[in-house]
Amino acid sequence: MSFTGSFSHRQKSSDNNDSQASQEQNQSIVENHSFRDHDAETFAQPQPEPILADSQDLYSSQIGSDDDTTNSHAATHLREHLQVSGSSMRERFSTFGWISRQDQQRSFAALTPETSPRRQPHSQDDAPIVQNDTATNNDSWQTQPTLPWCPPWNAPSPGGTQQAPIFTDVSFHASQATTIDEDPMDLPPCNGSPTLSQQALHDIADRLFAHRTFGPPKPEPVGQPSVWADARMDLCETLHYFRSYQSACHSTGGFVRGFMFDKVAHPRDYIDSNVVIARAGGGQVKDKDSGEMKASGDQVEGTTSQNLKNCMSHYNPVVIITGIDNPHMPSQPPHQYCVLDYFKPTHTWVEKSGNSKIVRYRFEKLNARKDSWWRPIDVEDPVELGSFSPPFIKSCGTCARESLQIYLNGWMCLQPTCGLFWLILPSSPDSPRGSEPFEPDEASLVYDPRFLKVHTPWPNDDHEYPLTSNDAMLSSHAVPGEDTSEAFIRGAVCPLCGRCNSRISWTGWECPCGWTKTPPHTLIPALSLREPLWPLTHNYTPSRDTHSPLVKVFVSFAHNYRINRYSLPGISGFIIHMVANRTVVSEPGGPDAMFEELQRVDIGLRRRMIENRQLKGGTYTRNFLVNYGMPYKFIAATASHSFPPSSHPITAARSRLSWAARYLLSHPPSTPPSPSSDDDAMSTSTTSTSFHPSFALREFEEKEFNEVLALGYFESQRVSYHDDGELGLGPTIATISLGAPGTMRIRLKAKHHLGVSKAGVYTDAVPLPGCCKFEERMARVDELRDLRATVSSGQYRNRLKQLPKELDLKTSGNASDALTMKLGHGDIIIMHGVEMQKYYEHSVDHSGKLRFALTCRYIDPDSLCESEKPRYPVEPDNEGYDGAAWTLEDEQEGSL
Ligand SMILES: O=C(O)CCC(=O)C(=O)O
């Protein structure tokens, strides 16, 4: 079993005589660990005795052994600051390596510092402080970043056989001669590796860094990534382990899944074939002078660190992706985003950089036996993982916590709350820096190879985890809606070239290399849209809309439609929801037929690119769309086509919607609003709510619908809040909803709701009832009108910038929905009025596998520039649909 195997390797040590017994003992502990993770009794078990080199020598060589008769000033000084265990490294490793992992899991369950007594600093005479004390990591788990567990130092190199490190050609580089601690720091042989002197360690560090190029140009990589992307959206839509559009880390459910390391890197970041060291993302701002990203303040261990620690304690590997601009890549990434591989997070700790604390992570490639595609061509790794003796570890005399030595410059306490944090303790009073602890010169820091190249075996590090996802699989028998389910809107990794491809086309995936995949569509029958709990009958359909008390509703019933007409507070114009009944949806050529036909014919639906300066490669719409008739230039690069011949869902929709608009514009409500409407609220209205049907009808007839925008939505696709208020559009917009039930939400735009724009400028439009600070803002209307007429535009704008503070306006947040309409299959929405689009915005989502929305507008041809004008004739509606021709047997036309 690999689990056992990987741990039994650890028994190899300088003391082979004990290996058998220890192995058995350790084996039982491993099993305890694995089956009794949360069992506190486990902690009382006799501790295993991994056979490790006794490092007392190390301690002695640094600060003088206990029987050091010279008892130098340095040793005395250091004893004041530092308590190092009198126990052997063997005991320390035993504690740190085996128990702390259990400890972490226990503390993960408890997560309360109170449950884990904090260890007090010991006096020099105290018993050894490094012992089987599980408290250290218990509270550090929650609040104190520590090295979460000690990697198993004695692990063999991943290649299986132990290899002596390559450091025969010893040459000490002046550039690295900043090491303060000039003591030999010799370690006894470990894993067959020879004793390492300080100088040898520097030499190894030299070799490790010899091939680092911060290019360009960088050397070519030895291989090619098996998964890559040109655009962030392709990446995030395709990979299950990286769905973060803005940040460097993607976590779900308390676990990190993937990291992306790109241009914004820290100078001490490090990448070789098997190890990645990176700074935690976030907390950086652009320096005004240099333009470089700099820490904006102290970084504290936050959710990402916690999630990463969860990965460590559960052996969840994470995927690391590099951006093309990552300066620390040892070779030139061939694409904008390249997936490296699965990595084990092994350490997280805190350092200082400039004046700020930063959080850092170390990762090791999960399967270090595999070659890494990003290894530079013709460059072998100078050092294999696990080649060296273990990293040096000490307890701090001030905080009593253990920290590993990360840099050769000297050991530092890495507990950010400790007084000795990030200070090197000089080893001798004659040190050029004196006897006081001092901060290292950042530029001189050199990684300790024992830390850099430590090997951390995991029980699952020989497992192959997938870098591609195979979710978009169809069952062997046809299942309606399966090929429009959420999995099918995710991107696909091209099996030929590894490119991540978002699903752009309605019909399937396309890769620029020529590969395509077109899943067959199984028709979703219109009959399957019927909702058992809301039976559709030939009578008028009940309403499921909800609205705020400020919204007035007028209800009428005509031509098989329930007609819910809504007046929104303070504006002229209205929204009408025509709720279809069974007679409507099942008409020949009606909604049922249109829905099925739209599944049979390819009308050219595609997701369209939207420019997004924040995101490399732009973004795509979250639905598929295509335009017919007059080009609708506002949705980026939407292809426009001439109207198809009649008996097509597009032309049928335009004809039906023209009829509906004409009917509604000529039939204003003849009844008062329904009793629940709040008339008092409406009386505060500041703009006209009057509606003149003859004018509206005349205007509509002059500006008949000359455009249909078809939107197609797979499962979970939607259109988020937007308005349809572009210049050149007629005042009436009509949509027919086909397929899965949708929800349309209407709310006041944020700048009208809050009274302040994103740029912090006061919104001087007349406030609408229900908005924030309505009365206070109303009181400013006259003042601002007068001011505008008397001062320069600059002065006026300055005043607008002052007002948000003066009125104590909130600068963020959204209005709650004023109106929510449940759009059934065949329902029609008509929005009328310029103010509707100026003040309000709408969004639509749905709760099924497939939905279409066909929306008609009038687009003034004169609003299009020459290059935007259609090259085809845009004919008027010639189908002449008449909804009044379809009558119910028992229809009672008229308002109720
Ligand atoms: O019903 C829909 O899906 C939304 C249509 C829409 O909002 C639009 O076309 O602007």
CSV table of N, CA, C and O in Angstrom, one decimal, residues 385-473:
chain,number,residue,atom,x,y,z
A,385,LEU,N,14.7,16.5,-5.0
A,385,LEU,CA,14.0,16.7,-3.7
A,385,LEU,C,14.5,15.6,-2.7
A,385,LEU,O,14.7,14.5,-3.0
A,386,GLY,N,14.6,16.0,-1.5
A,386,GLY,CA,15.0,15.1,-0.4
A,386,GLY,C,16.4,14.6,-0.4
A,386,GLY,O,16.8,13.6,0.3
A,387,SER,N,17.3,15.4,-1.1
A,387,SER,CA,18.7,15.0,-1.1
A,387,SER,C,19.4,15.4,0.1
A,387,SER,O,20.5,14.8,0.4
A,388,PHE,N,18.9,16.3,0.9
A,388,PHE,CA,19.7,16.9,2.0
A,388,PHE,C,19.1,16.4,3.3
A,388,PHE,O,18.0,16.0,3.4
A,389,SER,N,20.0,16.7,4.3
A,389,SER,CA,19.5,16.6,5.7
A,389,SER,C,18.4,17.6,5.9
A,389,SER,O,18.2,18.5,5.1
A,390,PRO,N,17.6,17.4,7.0
A,390,PRO,CA,16.4,18.2,7.1
A,390,PRO,C,16.7,19.7,7.3
A,390,PRO,O,17.8,20.1,7.8
A,391,PRO,N,15.7,20.5,7.1
A,391,PRO,CA,15.8,21.9,7.4
A,391,PRO,C,16.1,22.1,8.9
A,391,PRO,O,15.7,21.3,9.7
A,392,PHE,N,16.7,23.2,9.2
A,392,PHE,CA,17.0,23.5,10.6
A,392,PHE,C,15.8,24.1,11.3
A,392,PHE,O,15.1,24.8,10.7
A,393,ILE,N,15.6,23.7,12.5
A,393,ILE,CA,14.4,24.1,13.2
A,393,ILE,C,14.8,24.5,14.6
A,393,ILE,O,15.7,23.9,15.3
A,394,LYS,N,14.2,25.6,15.1
A,394,LYS,CA,14.5,26.1,16.5
A,394,LYS,C,13.2,26.6,17.1
A,394,LYS,O,12.3,27.0,16.4
A,395,SER,N,13.2,26.6,18.4
A,395,SER,CA,12.2,27.2,19.1
A,395,SER,C,12.6,28.6,19.5
A,395,SER,O,13.8,28.8,19.9
A,396,CYS,N,11.7,29.5,19.5
A,396,CYS,CA,12.1,30.9,19.8
A,396,CYS,C,12.0,31.1,21.3
A,396,CYS,O,11.1,30.6,22.0
A,397,GLY,N,13.0,31.7,21.9
A,397,GLY,CA,13.0,32.0,23.3
A,397,GLY,C,12.0,33.0,23.8
A,397,GLY,O,11.6,33.0,24.9
A,398,THR,N,11.5,33.8,22.9
A,398,THR,CA,10.5,34.8,23.2
A,398,THR,C,9.1,34.2,23.2
A,398,THR,O,8.3,34.4,24.1
A,399,CYS,N,8.8,33.6,22.0
A,399,CYS,CA,7.4,33.1,21.9
A,399,CYS,C,7.3,31.6,22.1
A,399,CYS,O,6.2,31.1,22.1
A,400,ALA,N,8.4,30.9,22.2
A,400,ALA,CA,8.4,29.5,22.4
A,400,ALA,C,7.8,28.7,21.3
A,400,ALA,O,7.5,27.5,21.4
A,401,ARG,N,7.8,29.3,20.1
A,401,ARG,CA,7.3,28.6,19.0
A,401,ARG,C,8.4,28.2,18.0
A,401,ARG,O,9.4,28.9,18.0
A,402,GLU,N,8.2,27.1,17.3
A,402,GLU,CA,9.2,26.7,16.4
A,402,GLU,C,9.1,27.3,15.0
A,402,GLU,O,8.0,27.5,14.6
A,403,SER,N,10.2,27.6,14.5
A,403,SER,CA,10.2,28.0,13.1
A,403,SER,C,11.4,27.3,12.4
A,403,SER,O,12.4,27.0,13.0
A,404,LEU,N,11.2,27.1,11.1
A,404,LEU,CA,12.2,26.5,10.3
A,404,LEU,C,13.2,27.6,9.8
A,404,LEU,O,12.8,28.7,9.8
A,405,GLN,N,14.3,27.2,9.5
A,405,GLN,CA,15.2,28.1,8.9
A,405,GLN,C,15.0,28.1,7.4
A,405,GLN,O,15.1,27.1,6.7
A,406,ILE,N,14.6,29.3,6.8
A,406,ILE,CA,14.3,29.4,5.4
A,406,ILE,C,15.5,29.8,4.6
A,406,ILE,O,15.7,29.4,3.5
A,407,TYR,N,16.2,30.7,5.2
A,407,TYR,CA,17.4,31.4,4.5
A,407,TYR,C,18.7,31.0,5.2
A,407,TYR,O,18.8,30.9,6.4
A,408,LEU,N,19.7,30.9,4.4
A,408,LEU,CA,21.0,30.6,4.9
A,408,LEU,C,21.6,31.7,5.7
A,408,LEU,O,22.5,31.5,6.6
A,409,ASN,N,21.0,32.9,5.6
A,409,ASN,CA,21.5,34.1,6.3
A,409,ASN,C,21.4,33.9,7.8
A,409,ASN,O,22.2,34.5,8.6
A,410,GLY,N,20.5,33.0,8.2
A,410,GLY,CA,20.4,32.8,9.7
A,410,GLY,C,19.0,32.4,10.0
A,410,GLY,O,18.0,32.7,9.3
A,411,TRP,N,18.8,31.8,11.1
A,411,TRP,CA,17.5,31.4,11.6
A,411,TRP,C,16.8,32.7,12.1
A,411,TRP,O,17.4,33.5,12.8
A,412,MET,N,15.5,32.7,11.8
A,412,MET,CA,14.6,33.8,12.3
A,412,MET,C,13.3,33.2,12.8
A,412,MET,O,12.8,32.3,12.3
A,413,CYS,N,12.8,33.8,13.9
A,413,CYS,CA,11.5,33.5,14.3
A,413,CYS,C,10.5,34.0,13.3
A,413,CYS,O,10.5,35.1,12.9
A,414,LEU,N,9.6,33.1,12.9
A,414,LEU,CA,8.6,33.4,11.8
A,414,LEU,C,7.2,33.6,12.4
A,414,LEU,O,6.2,33.6,11.6
A,415,GLN,N,7.1,33.8,13.7
A,415,GLN,CA,5.8,34.1,14.3
A,415,GLN,C,5.6,35.6,14.2
A,415,GLN,O,6.3,36.4,14.9
A,416,PRO,N,4.6,36.1,13.4
A,416,PRO,CA,4.5,37.5,13.2
A,416,PRO,C,4.2,38.3,14.4
A,416,PRO,O,4.4,39.5,14.4
A,417,THR,N,3.7,37.7,15.4
A,417,THR,CA,3.3,38.5,16.6
A,417,THR,C,4.5,38.5,17.6
A,417,THR,O,4.4,39.2,18.7
A,418,CYS,N,5.5,37.8,17.3
A,418,CYS,CA,6.6,37.7,18.3
A,418,CYS,C,7.6,38.9,18.2
A,418,CYS,O,7.8,39.4,17.1
A,419,GLY,N,8.2,39.3,19.3
A,419,GLY,CA,9.1,40.4,19.3
A,419,GLY,C,10.3,40.1,18.5
A,419,GLY,O,11.0,41.0,18.0
A,420,LEU,N,10.6,38.8,18.3
A,420,LEU,CA,11.9,38.5,17.6
A,420,LEU,C,11.6,38.1,16.1
A,420,LEU,O,12.4,37.7,15.4
A,421,PHE,N,10.3,38.4,15.7
A,421,PHE,CA,9.9,38.0,14.3
A,421,PHE,C,10.9,38.7,13.3
A,421,PHE,O,11.2,39.9,13.4
A,422,TRP,N,11.3,37.9,12.4
A,422,TRP,CA,12.1,38.3,11.2
A,422,TRP,C,13.4,39.0,11.7
A,422,TRP,O,13.9,40.0,11.1
A,423,LEU,N,14.0,38.6,12.8
A,423,LEU,CA,15.3,39.1,13.2
A,423,LEU,C,16.3,38.0,13.3
A,423,LEU,O,16.0,36.9,13.8
A,424,ILE,N,17.4,38.3,12.8
A,424,ILE,CA,18.5,37.3,12.8
A,424,ILE,C,19.3,37.5,14.1
A,424,ILE,O,19.6,38.7,14.5
A,425,LEU,N,19.6,36.4,14.8
A,425,LEU,CA,20.4,36.5,16.0
A,425,LEU,C,21.8,36.3,15.7
A,425,LEU,O,22.2,35.2,15.2
A,426,PRO,N,22.7,37.3,15.9
A,426,PRO,CA,24.1,37.1,15.6
A,426,PRO,C,24.7,35.9,16.4
A,426,PRO,O,24.3,35.8,17.6
A,427,SER,N,25.6,35.2,15.8
A,427,SER,CA,26.1,34.1,16.5
A,427,SER,C,27.3,34.5,17.3
A,427,SER,O,27.8,33.7,18.2
A,428,SER,N,27.9,35.6,17.1
A,428,SER,CA,29.1,36.0,17.9
A,428,SER,C,29.0,37.5,18.1
A,428,SER,O,28.5,38.3,17.3
A,429,PRO,N,29.5,37.9,19.3
A,429,PRO,CA,29.5,39.3,19.6
A,429,PRO,C,30.4,40.1,18.7
A,429,PRO,O,30.3,41.3,18.5
A,430,ASP,N,31.3,39.4,18.0
A,430,ASP,CA,32.2,40.0,17.1
A,430,ASP,C,31.6,40.2,15.7
A,430,ASP,O,32.3,40.7,14.8
A,431,SER,N,30.4,39.7,15.6
A,431,SER,CA,29.8,39.8,14.3
A,431,SER,C,29.8,41.3,13.8
A,431,SER,O,29.6,42.2,14.7
A,432,PRO,N,30.0,41.5,12.5
A,432,PRO,CA,30.0,42.9,12.1
A,432,PRO,C,28.7,43.7,12.4
A,432,PRO,O,28.7,44.9,12.5
A,433,ARG,N,27.6,43.0,12.7
A,433,ARG,CA,26.4,43.6,13.0
A,433,ARG,C,26.2,43.8,14.5
A,433,ARG,O,25.1,44.3,14.9
A,434,GLY,N,27.2,43.5,15.3
A,434,GLY,CA,27.0,43.6,16.7
A,434,GLY,C,26.3,42.4,17.3
A,434,GLY,O,26.0,41.4,16.7
A,435,SER,N,25.8,42.6,18.5
A,435,SER,CA,25.2,41.5,19.2
A,435,SER,C,23.7,41.5,19.2
A,435,SER,O,23.0,40.6,19.7
A,436,GLU,N,23.1,42.6,18.7
A,436,GLU,CA,21.7,42.7,18.8
A,436,GLU,C,21.0,42.0,17.6
A,436,GLU,O,21.6,42.0,16.5
A,437,PRO,N,19.9,41.4,17.8
A,437,PRO,CA,19.1,40.8,16.6
A,437,PRO,C,18.9,41.9,15.6
A,437,PRO,O,18.6,43.1,15.9
A,438,PHE,N,19.0,41.5,14.4
A,438,PHE,CA,18.8,42.5,13.3
A,438,PHE,C,18.0,42.0,12.1
A,438,PHE,O,17.9,40.7,11.9
A,439,GLU,N,17.4,42.9,11.4
A,439,GLU,CA,16.6,42.5,10.2
A,439,GLU,C,17.5,42.2,9.1
A,439,GLU,O,18.5,42.9,8.9
A,440,PRO,N,17.3,41.1,8.4
A,440,PRO,CA,18.2,40.8,7.2
A,440,PRO,C,18.0,41.8,6.1
A,440,PRO,O,17.0,42.4,6.0
A,441,ASP,N,19.1,42.0,5.4
A,441,ASP,CA,19.0,42.8,4.2
A,441,ASP,C,18.3,41.9,3.2
A,441,ASP,O,18.8,40.9,2.8
A,442,GLU,N,17.2,42.4,2.7
A,442,GLU,CA,16.3,41.5,1.8
A,442,GLU,C,17.1,41.0,0.6
A,442,GLU,O,16.9,39.9,0.2
A,443,ALA,N,17.9,41.9,0.0
A,443,ALA,CA,18.5,41.6,-1.2
A,443,ALA,C,19.5,40.5,-1.0
A,443,ALA,O,19.9,39.8,-2.0
A,444,SER,N,20.0,40.3,0.2
A,444,SER,CA,21.0,39.3,0.4
A,444,SER,C,20.5,37.9,0.8
A,444,SER,O,21.2,37.0,1.0
A,445,LEU,N,19.1,37.8,1.0
A,445,LEU,CA,18.6,36.5,1.4
A,445,LEU,C,18.8,35.4,0.4
A,445,LEU,O,18.6,35.6,-0.8
A,446,VAL,N,19.3,34.3,0.9
A,446,VAL,CA,19.6,33.1,0.1
A,446,VAL,C,18.9,31.9,0.7
A,446,VAL,O,19.1,31.6,1.9
A,447,TYR,N,18.0,31.3,-0.1
A,447,TYR,CA,17.3,30.1,0.4
A,447,TYR,C,18.2,29.1,0.9
A,447,TYR,O,19.3,28.8,0.3
A,448,ASP,N,17.9,28.5,2.0
A,448,ASP,CA,18.6,27.3,2.6
A,448,ASP,C,18.2,26.1,1.7
A,448,ASP,O,17.0,25.8,1.7
A,449,PRO,N,19.1,25.5,1.0
A,449,PRO,CA,18.7,24.4,0.2
A,449,PRO,C,18.0,23.2,1.0
A,449,PRO,O,17.2,22.5,0.4
A,450,ARG,N,18.3,23.1,2.3
A,450,ARG,CA,17.7,22.1,3.0
A,450,ARG,C,16.2,22.3,3.1
A,450,ARG,O,15.4,21.4,3.2
A,451,PHE,N,15.8,23.6,3.2
A,451,PHE,CA,14.4,23.9,3.2
A,451,PHE,C,13.8,23.8,1.8
A,451,PHE,O,12.8,23.2,1.5
A,452,LEU,N,14.6,24.4,0.8
A,452,LEU,CA,14.1,24.5,-0.5
A,452,LEU,C,13.8,23.1,-1.1
A,452,LEU,O,12.8,22.9,-1.8
A,453,LYS,N,14.7,22.2,-0.9
A,453,LYS,CA,14.6,20.9,-1.6
A,453,LYS,C,14.1,19.8,-0.7
A,453,LYS,O,14.4,18.6,-1.0
A,454,VAL,N,13.5,20.1,0.4
A,454,VAL,CA,13.0,19.1,1.3
A,454,VAL,C,11.9,18.3,0.6
A,454,VAL,O,11.2,18.8,-0.3
A,455,HIS,N,11.9,17.0,0.8
A,455,HIS,CA,10.8,16.1,0.2
A,455,HIS,C,9.8,15.8,1.2
A,455,HIS,O,10.1,15.3,2.3
A,456,THR,N,8.5,16.0,0.9
A,456,THR,CA,7.4,15.8,1.8
A,456,THR,C,6.5,14.7,1.2
A,456,THR,O,5.7,14.9,0.3
A,457,PRO,N,6.8,13.4,1.6
A,457,PRO,CA,5.9,12.4,1.0
A,457,PRO,C,4.5,12.5,1.4
A,457,PRO,O,4.2,12.8,2.6
A,458,TRP,N,3.6,12.2,0.5
A,458,TRP,CA,2.2,12.1,0.8
A,458,TRP,C,1.7,10.7,0.5
A,458,TRP,O,2.3,10.1,-0.5
A,459,PRO,N,0.7,10.2,1.2
A,459,PRO,CA,0.3,8.9,0.9
A,459,PRO,C,-0.3,8.7,-0.5
A,459,PRO,O,-0.4,7.6,-1.0
A,460,ASN,N,-0.7,9.9,-1.1
A,460,ASN,CA,-1.3,9.8,-2.4
A,460,ASN,C,-0.4,10.4,-3.5
A,460,ASN,O,-1.0,10.8,-4.5
A,461,ASP,N,0.9,10.5,-3.3
A,461,ASP,CA,1.6,11.3,-4.2
A,461,ASP,C,2.0,10.5,-5.5
A,461,ASP,O,2.7,10.9,-6.4
A,462,ASP,N,1.5,9.2,-5.5
A,462,ASP,CA,1.7,8.5,-6.8
A,462,ASP,C,0.4,8.4,-7.6
A,462,ASP,O,0.3,7.7,-8.5
A,463,HIS,N,-0.6,9.2,-7.1
A,463,HIS,CA,-1.9,9.1,-7.8
A,463,HIS,C,-1.9,10.1,-9.0
A,463,HIS,O,-1.2,11.1,-8.9
A,464,GLU,N,-2.6,9.8,-10.0
A,464,GLU,CA,-2.8,10.7,-11.1
A,464,GLU,C,-4.1,11.4,-11.0
A,464,GLU,O,-5.2,10.8,-11.2
A,465,TYR,N,-4.1,12.7,-10.8
A,465,TYR,CA,-5.3,13.5,-10.7
A,465,TYR,C,-5.5,14.1,-12.1
A,465,TYR,O,-4.5,14.5,-12.7
A,466,PRO,N,-6.7,14.3,-12.6
A,466,PRO,CA,-6.9,14.8,-13.9
A,466,PRO,C,-6.7,16.3,-14.0
A,466,PRO,O,-7.2,17.0,-13.2
A,467,LEU,N,-6.0,16.7,-15.1
A,467,LEU,CA,-5.9,18.1,-15.4
A,467,LEU,C,-7.0,18.6,-16.3
A,467,LEU,O,-7.2,19.8,-16.5
A,468,THR,N,-7.7,17.6,-16.9
A,468,THR,CA,-8.9,18.0,-17.7
A,468,THR,C,-10.1,17.4,-17.0
A,468,THR,O,-10.0,16.5,-16.2
A,469,SER,N,-11.2,18.0,-17.3
A,469,SER,CA,-12.5,17.5,-16.7
A,469,SER,C,-13.3,16.8,-17.8
A,469,SER,O,-13.3,17.3,-19.0
A,470,ASN,N,-13.9,15.7,-17.5
A,470,ASN,CA,-14.7,15.0,-18.5
A,470,ASN,C,-16.2,15.1,-18.2
A,470,ASN,O,-16.9,14.1,-18.5
A,471,ASP,N,-16.6,16.2,-17.7
A,471,ASP,CA,-18.0,16.3,-17.3
A,471,ASP,C,-19.0,16.2,-18.5
A,471,ASP,O,-20.1,15.7,-18.3
A,472,ALA,N,-18.7,16.8,-19.6
A,472,ALA,CA,-19.6,16.9,-20.7
A,472,ALA,C,-19.8,15.6,-21.5
A,472,ALA,O,-19.4,15.5,-22.6
A,473,MET,N,-20.3,14.6,-20.8
A,473,MET,CA,-20.5,13.3,-21.4
A,473,MET,C,-22.0,13.0,-21.6
A,473,MET,O,-22.7,13.3,-20.6
